[in-house]
Short mmCIF file of C-alpha atoms in Angstrom, two decimals:
data_model
loop_
_atom_site.label_atom_id
_atom_site.label_comp_id
_atom_site.label_asym_id
_atom_site.label_seq_id
_atom_site.Cartn_x
_atom_site.Cartn_y
_atom_site.Cartn_z
CA MET A 1 65.09 -43.88 -8.27
CA GLN A 2 66.62 -44.37 -4.86
CA THR A 3 64.58 -42.21 -3.58
CA LEU A 4 61.49 -44.59 -4.44
CA GLY A 5 61.31 -46.07 -0.66
CA ILE A 6 60.82 -42.95 0.71
CA VAL A 7 57.43 -42.38 -0.52
CA GLU A 8 56.20 -45.79 -1.66
CA ASP A 9 54.09 -46.41 1.24
CA THR A 10 51.74 -43.25 0.29
CA LEU A 11 53.09 -41.86 -3.09
CA PHE A 12 50.98 -44.09 -5.04
CA VAL A 13 48.03 -45.33 -3.09
CA PRO A 14 45.86 -42.34 -4.96
CA MET A 15 47.25 -43.44 -8.54
CA LEU A 16 45.94 -46.99 -8.10
CA GLY A 17 42.89 -46.06 -6.79
CA ARG A 18 42.48 -43.98 -10.40
CA ILE A 19 44.00 -46.82 -12.19
CA TYR A 20 41.10 -49.38 -11.02
CA ALA A 21 38.45 -47.03 -11.34
CA SER A 22 39.55 -46.31 -14.79
CA GLU A 23 39.38 -49.68 -15.74
CA HIS A 24 36.43 -51.20 -13.84
CA CYS A 25 34.42 -47.67 -12.45
CA PRO A 26 34.75 -45.15 -15.31
CA GLN A 27 31.56 -43.60 -14.04
CA ILE A 28 33.18 -42.77 -10.92
CA LEU A 29 36.37 -41.51 -12.23
CA TYR A 30 38.06 -42.00 -15.72
CA ASP A 31 41.71 -40.75 -15.77
CA LYS A 32 43.59 -41.75 -19.37
CA LYS A 33 46.53 -40.14 -18.08
CA ALA A 34 46.92 -42.58 -15.10
CA LEU A 35 46.05 -45.91 -17.38
CA GLU A 36 49.12 -44.58 -19.63
CA LEU A 37 51.31 -44.40 -16.42
CA LYS A 38 50.15 -47.86 -15.43
CA ASN A 39 53.32 -49.77 -17.25
CA LYS A 40 55.79 -47.26 -15.92
CA LEU A 41 54.96 -47.72 -12.15
CA PRO A 42 57.30 -50.17 -9.93
CA SER A 43 56.61 -53.28 -11.76
CA ASP A 44 54.96 -55.50 -8.59
CA LEU A 45 52.85 -52.62 -7.55
CA ILE A 46 49.88 -54.27 -8.78
CA ALA A 47 50.52 -57.97 -8.01
CA LEU A 48 51.02 -56.57 -4.38
CA ASN A 49 48.45 -54.42 -4.16
CA LYS A 50 45.99 -55.81 -1.24
CA GLN A 51 43.28 -53.04 -1.14
CA ASN A 52 39.53 -54.22 -1.59
CA GLN A 53 37.29 -52.26 -3.58
CA TYR A 54 36.11 -49.65 -1.74
CA THR A 55 39.66 -48.36 -0.57
CA LEU A 56 40.46 -48.04 -3.99
CA LEU A 57 37.63 -46.17 -4.61
CA ALA A 58 37.83 -44.03 -1.45
CA SER A 59 41.12 -42.86 -3.39
CA ALA A 60 39.55 -42.47 -6.88
CA SER A 61 36.73 -40.67 -5.14
CA ARG A 62 38.49 -37.81 -3.68
CA SER A 63 40.15 -37.12 -7.39
CA ALA A 64 36.46 -37.12 -8.53
CA ASN A 65 35.59 -34.62 -6.08
CA MET A 66 38.46 -32.46 -6.42
CA ASP A 67 37.69 -32.42 -10.35
CA ARG A 68 34.20 -31.04 -9.50
CA PHE A 69 35.40 -28.37 -7.02
CA ILE A 70 37.98 -27.54 -9.76
CA ARG A 71 35.26 -27.55 -12.45
CA SER A 72 33.25 -25.41 -10.77
CA PHE A 73 35.96 -22.59 -9.79
CA LEU A 74 37.22 -22.17 -13.09
CA GLU A 75 33.50 -21.63 -14.43
CA ARG A 76 33.27 -19.12 -12.03
CA ARG A 77 36.68 -18.04 -12.60
CA PRO A 78 37.70 -18.87 -15.90
CA ASN A 79 41.39 -17.37 -15.46
CA GLY A 80 41.84 -18.51 -11.89
CA VAL A 81 44.75 -19.88 -10.64
CA ILE A 82 44.54 -24.02 -9.17
CA VAL A 83 47.58 -24.81 -6.82
CA GLN A 84 47.40 -28.45 -5.82
CA LEU A 85 49.40 -29.09 -2.22
CA GLY A 86 50.53 -32.42 -2.03
CA CYS A 87 50.51 -32.99 -5.29
CA GLY A 88 51.96 -36.52 -5.37
CA LEU A 89 51.39 -38.47 -8.64
CA GLU A 90 47.80 -36.44 -9.33
CA THR A 91 46.99 -36.19 -12.80
CA THR A 92 44.26 -33.27 -12.24
CA TYR A 93 45.73 -31.40 -14.76
CA TYR A 94 45.19 -34.00 -17.65
CA ARG A 95 41.53 -34.19 -16.81
CA CYS A 96 40.55 -30.32 -15.55
CA ASP A 97 42.70 -28.12 -17.66
CA ASN A 98 41.09 -25.30 -19.11
CA GLY A 99 43.12 -24.09 -21.85
CA ARG A 100 44.28 -21.12 -20.29
CA THR A 101 44.59 -21.99 -16.66
CA ARG A 102 47.87 -21.62 -14.56
CA TRP A 103 48.87 -24.94 -12.30
CA TYR A 104 51.03 -25.08 -9.30
CA ALA A 105 51.49 -28.40 -8.00
CA VAL A 106 53.68 -28.27 -4.34
CA ASP A 107 55.19 -31.10 -2.79
CA LEU A 108 58.49 -32.39 -0.65
CA PRO A 109 61.69 -32.08 -3.29
CA HIS A 110 62.15 -35.99 -3.71
CA VAL A 111 58.36 -36.38 -4.34
CA ILE A 112 58.61 -33.82 -7.22
CA GLU A 113 62.00 -35.14 -8.43
CA TYR A 114 60.17 -38.54 -9.18
CA ARG A 115 56.61 -36.80 -10.47
CA ARG A 116 59.19 -35.36 -12.93
CA THR A 117 60.12 -38.19 -14.02
CA LEU A 118 56.78 -39.54 -15.14
CA LEU A 119 54.72 -36.39 -15.24
CA PRO A 120 56.85 -34.02 -16.90
CA GLU A 121 55.53 -30.06 -16.48
CA SER A 122 53.40 -28.59 -19.47
CA GLU A 123 53.55 -25.45 -20.88
CA ARG A 124 51.23 -23.91 -17.80
CA GLU A 125 52.05 -26.36 -15.31
CA CYS A 126 54.87 -25.34 -12.52
CA TYR A 127 56.14 -27.57 -10.10
CA ILE A 128 57.36 -26.42 -6.59
CA SER A 129 60.19 -28.63 -4.13
CA GLY A 130 58.96 -27.39 -0.61
CA ASP A 131 57.05 -27.58 2.54
CA ALA A 132 53.43 -26.84 1.95
CA PHE A 133 53.12 -25.29 5.20
CA VAL A 134 56.03 -23.09 4.70
CA ILE A 135 55.14 -19.60 2.89
CA ASP A 136 57.41 -19.90 0.05
CA TRP A 137 55.19 -21.40 -2.49
CA ILE A 138 52.49 -18.54 -1.57
CA LYS A 139 55.10 -15.98 -2.25
CA LYS A 140 56.14 -18.03 -5.83
CA VAL A 141 52.48 -18.36 -6.73
CA ARG A 142 51.76 -14.25 -5.81
CA ASN A 143 55.11 -13.16 -7.52
CA ASP A 144 53.55 -14.77 -10.45
CA VAL A 145 50.08 -13.87 -10.64
CA PRO A 146 49.97 -11.08 -7.84
CA ASP A 147 45.71 -10.42 -8.37
CA ALA A 148 44.41 -13.78 -9.85
CA PRO A 149 42.19 -15.87 -8.12
CA ILE A 150 42.87 -18.69 -6.66
CA LEU A 151 42.13 -22.32 -5.47
CA VAL A 152 43.95 -24.35 -3.65
CA THR A 153 43.82 -27.90 -2.95
CA ALA A 154 45.04 -30.29 -0.19
CA GLY A 155 43.95 -33.86 -1.17
CA GLY A 156 44.50 -36.11 1.24
CA LEU A 157 46.60 -34.06 3.02
CA PHE A 158 45.51 -32.80 6.25
CA HIS A 159 44.53 -35.65 8.35
CA TYR A 160 48.59 -36.04 9.48
CA PHE A 161 48.88 -32.86 11.06
CA GLU A 162 48.09 -31.25 14.26
CA GLU A 163 44.92 -28.68 14.17
CA ASN A 164 47.21 -25.23 15.04
CA LYS A 165 49.59 -26.41 11.97
CA VAL A 166 46.82 -26.72 9.58
CA ILE A 167 45.13 -23.47 11.06
CA SER A 168 48.44 -21.23 10.43
CA LEU A 169 48.69 -22.55 6.92
CA LEU A 170 44.89 -21.49 6.47
CA ARG A 171 45.66 -18.73 8.08
CA MET A 172 48.72 -17.91 5.79
CA ILE A 173 46.71 -18.39 2.56
CA ARG A 174 44.03 -15.94 4.02
CA GLN A 175 46.65 -13.15 4.17
CA SER A 176 47.42 -13.42 0.17
CA GLY A 177 44.25 -12.36 -1.17
CA ASN A 178 41.23 -13.56 -3.33
CA MET A 179 41.80 -17.29 -2.02
CA GLU A 180 39.45 -20.26 -2.04
CA VAL A 181 40.80 -23.53 -0.37
CA VAL A 182 38.77 -27.28 -0.86
CA PHE A 183 40.09 -30.00 0.86
CA ASP A 184 38.77 -33.86 2.30
CA THR A 185 38.68 -34.57 5.88
CA VAL A 186 37.16 -36.45 8.61
CA ASN A 187 35.07 -35.84 11.64
CA LYS A 188 36.42 -37.28 15.13
CA LYS A 189 34.57 -40.71 14.61
CA GLY A 190 35.79 -41.14 10.74
CA MET A 191 39.37 -40.83 12.20
CA ALA A 192 38.88 -43.24 14.32
CA MET A 193 37.46 -45.37 11.73
CA MET A 194 40.17 -44.44 9.27
CA GLN A 195 43.16 -45.64 11.37
CA LYS A 196 42.04 -48.65 12.66
CA LYS A 197 40.59 -49.72 9.22
CA TYR A 198 41.52 -48.24 6.05
CA MET A 199 45.06 -47.11 6.39
CA LYS A 200 46.09 -50.84 7.42
CA GLN A 201 44.19 -51.74 4.31
CA VAL A 202 46.31 -49.44 2.25
CA GLY A 203 49.54 -50.59 3.61
CA HIS A 204 50.18 -47.09 5.74
CA GLY A 205 48.57 -48.69 9.39
CA ASP A 206 51.61 -46.86 11.16
CA ALA A 207 50.40 -43.65 10.15
CA GLN A 208 49.29 -41.30 12.94
CA MET A 209 45.97 -38.86 12.03
CA PHE A 210 45.18 -35.64 14.15
CA PHE A 211 43.13 -33.55 12.12
CA TYR A 212 39.58 -33.74 12.01
CA VAL A 213 36.60 -31.59 11.61
CA ASP A 214 33.42 -32.17 13.30
CA ALA A 215 31.63 -28.57 11.79
CA ALA A 216 33.12 -26.58 8.97
CA ARG A 217 31.61 -23.26 10.22
CA GLU A 218 33.61 -23.95 13.80
CA LEU A 219 36.92 -24.32 11.37
CA ALA A 220 36.39 -21.19 9.69
CA ALA A 221 35.98 -19.28 12.92
CA LYS A 222 39.27 -20.40 14.13
CA ILE A 223 40.79 -19.07 10.99
CA GLY A 224 39.04 -15.28 11.32
CA ASP A 225 36.18 -13.86 11.18
CA ASP A 226 35.52 -13.16 7.39
CA VAL A 227 36.16 -16.62 6.49
CA LYS A 228 33.27 -18.25 4.53
CA VAL A 229 32.36 -21.67 3.99
CA ILE A 230 31.16 -22.49 0.80
CA ALA A 231 30.67 -26.13 0.88
CA GLU A 232 30.43 -28.85 3.31
CA GLU A 233 29.57 -32.14 1.88
CA SER A 234 29.45 -35.72 2.26
CA TYR A 235 32.31 -37.65 0.90
CA TYR A 236 30.21 -39.96 -1.47
CA ARG A 237 27.28 -37.37 -2.15
CA TYR A 238 28.01 -37.09 -5.75
CA ILE A 239 29.73 -41.05 -6.29
CA PRO A 240 27.84 -42.87 -8.84
CA LYS A 241 26.94 -46.06 -7.04
CA ASN A 242 25.63 -48.36 -9.92
CA GLY A 243 27.53 -51.53 -10.79
CA LEU A 244 29.78 -51.30 -7.27
CA LYS A 245 29.76 -54.23 -4.97
CA LEU A 246 27.11 -54.35 -1.95
CA SER A 247 29.78 -53.90 0.59
CA THR A 248 31.35 -50.99 -0.90
CA LYS A 249 27.71 -49.40 -1.30
CA VAL A 250 27.15 -50.30 2.52
CA SER A 251 30.80 -48.82 3.33
CA MET A 252 29.94 -45.38 1.33
CA ALA A 253 26.49 -45.51 2.87
CA VAL A 254 27.33 -46.01 6.39
CA SER A 255 30.50 -42.91 5.72
CA ASP A 256 27.95 -40.50 4.51
CA ARG A 257 25.18 -41.13 7.15
CA PHE A 258 27.95 -40.25 10.03
CA LYS A 259 29.13 -37.85 7.88
CA MET A 260 32.73 -39.60 8.47
CA VAL A 261 34.61 -38.17 5.41
CA LYS A 262 33.65 -34.71 3.79
CA MET A 263 34.61 -32.01 1.38
CA ILE A 264 35.12 -28.74 2.53
CA GLN A 265 35.49 -25.52 0.22
CA LEU A 266 36.29 -22.40 2.35
CA LYS A 267 36.95 -18.54 1.05
CA LEU A 268 39.50 -17.21 3.32
#
């Protein structure tokens, strides 16, 4: 447990969002596994949580959006493989597994170590300790599944890295054959808003953000000529708004109106 202090600033934010949604807004996301883990989290985590409904549901909405893209991919590619970069304590496997998919979860060693204490690997899961921006995880996955179609997810990850580093990663993935990637991102206006308000609200106000996407087609062109944009969607487009506080609905509407946060899926 001594490594917990290294990761606690960010590791629990998405988990708290999924717990909140499951208890109060299950129309957005219901996560049985997150609820099971609630009492295993640090005892003061819930009590000290100062997030508001909007920031909690922003995290839950990311998971709900990712679930939708993963399920769609597995409908198209029932023998496909899922790789989650920066997996943290995400519980996607328990919500989206189709009974045959192989799942890989990549994160830094101390995160994977803590993850295993709460979420031990299942039969078709493989945890990979390492840097998401280094080719080792791709070699491991492609060694296991040389020809399988792969969907790589990167939830809440790219914001904190320079554009050239993100593009280098996407080019690296592109060279590995039959790969799609889905991630959440902000535009330039959304990045300024997130740094000013959202990150402070979730207790991570010192985090620096660098990566943003104003147009997915422009990003695709930087990665390679044959990269295709499968989807570029406003973040809250498919999130049910019924029963939410007015302030939350307004924040979601403003975000979508100015495309401040969005989901992007690319065929690499």
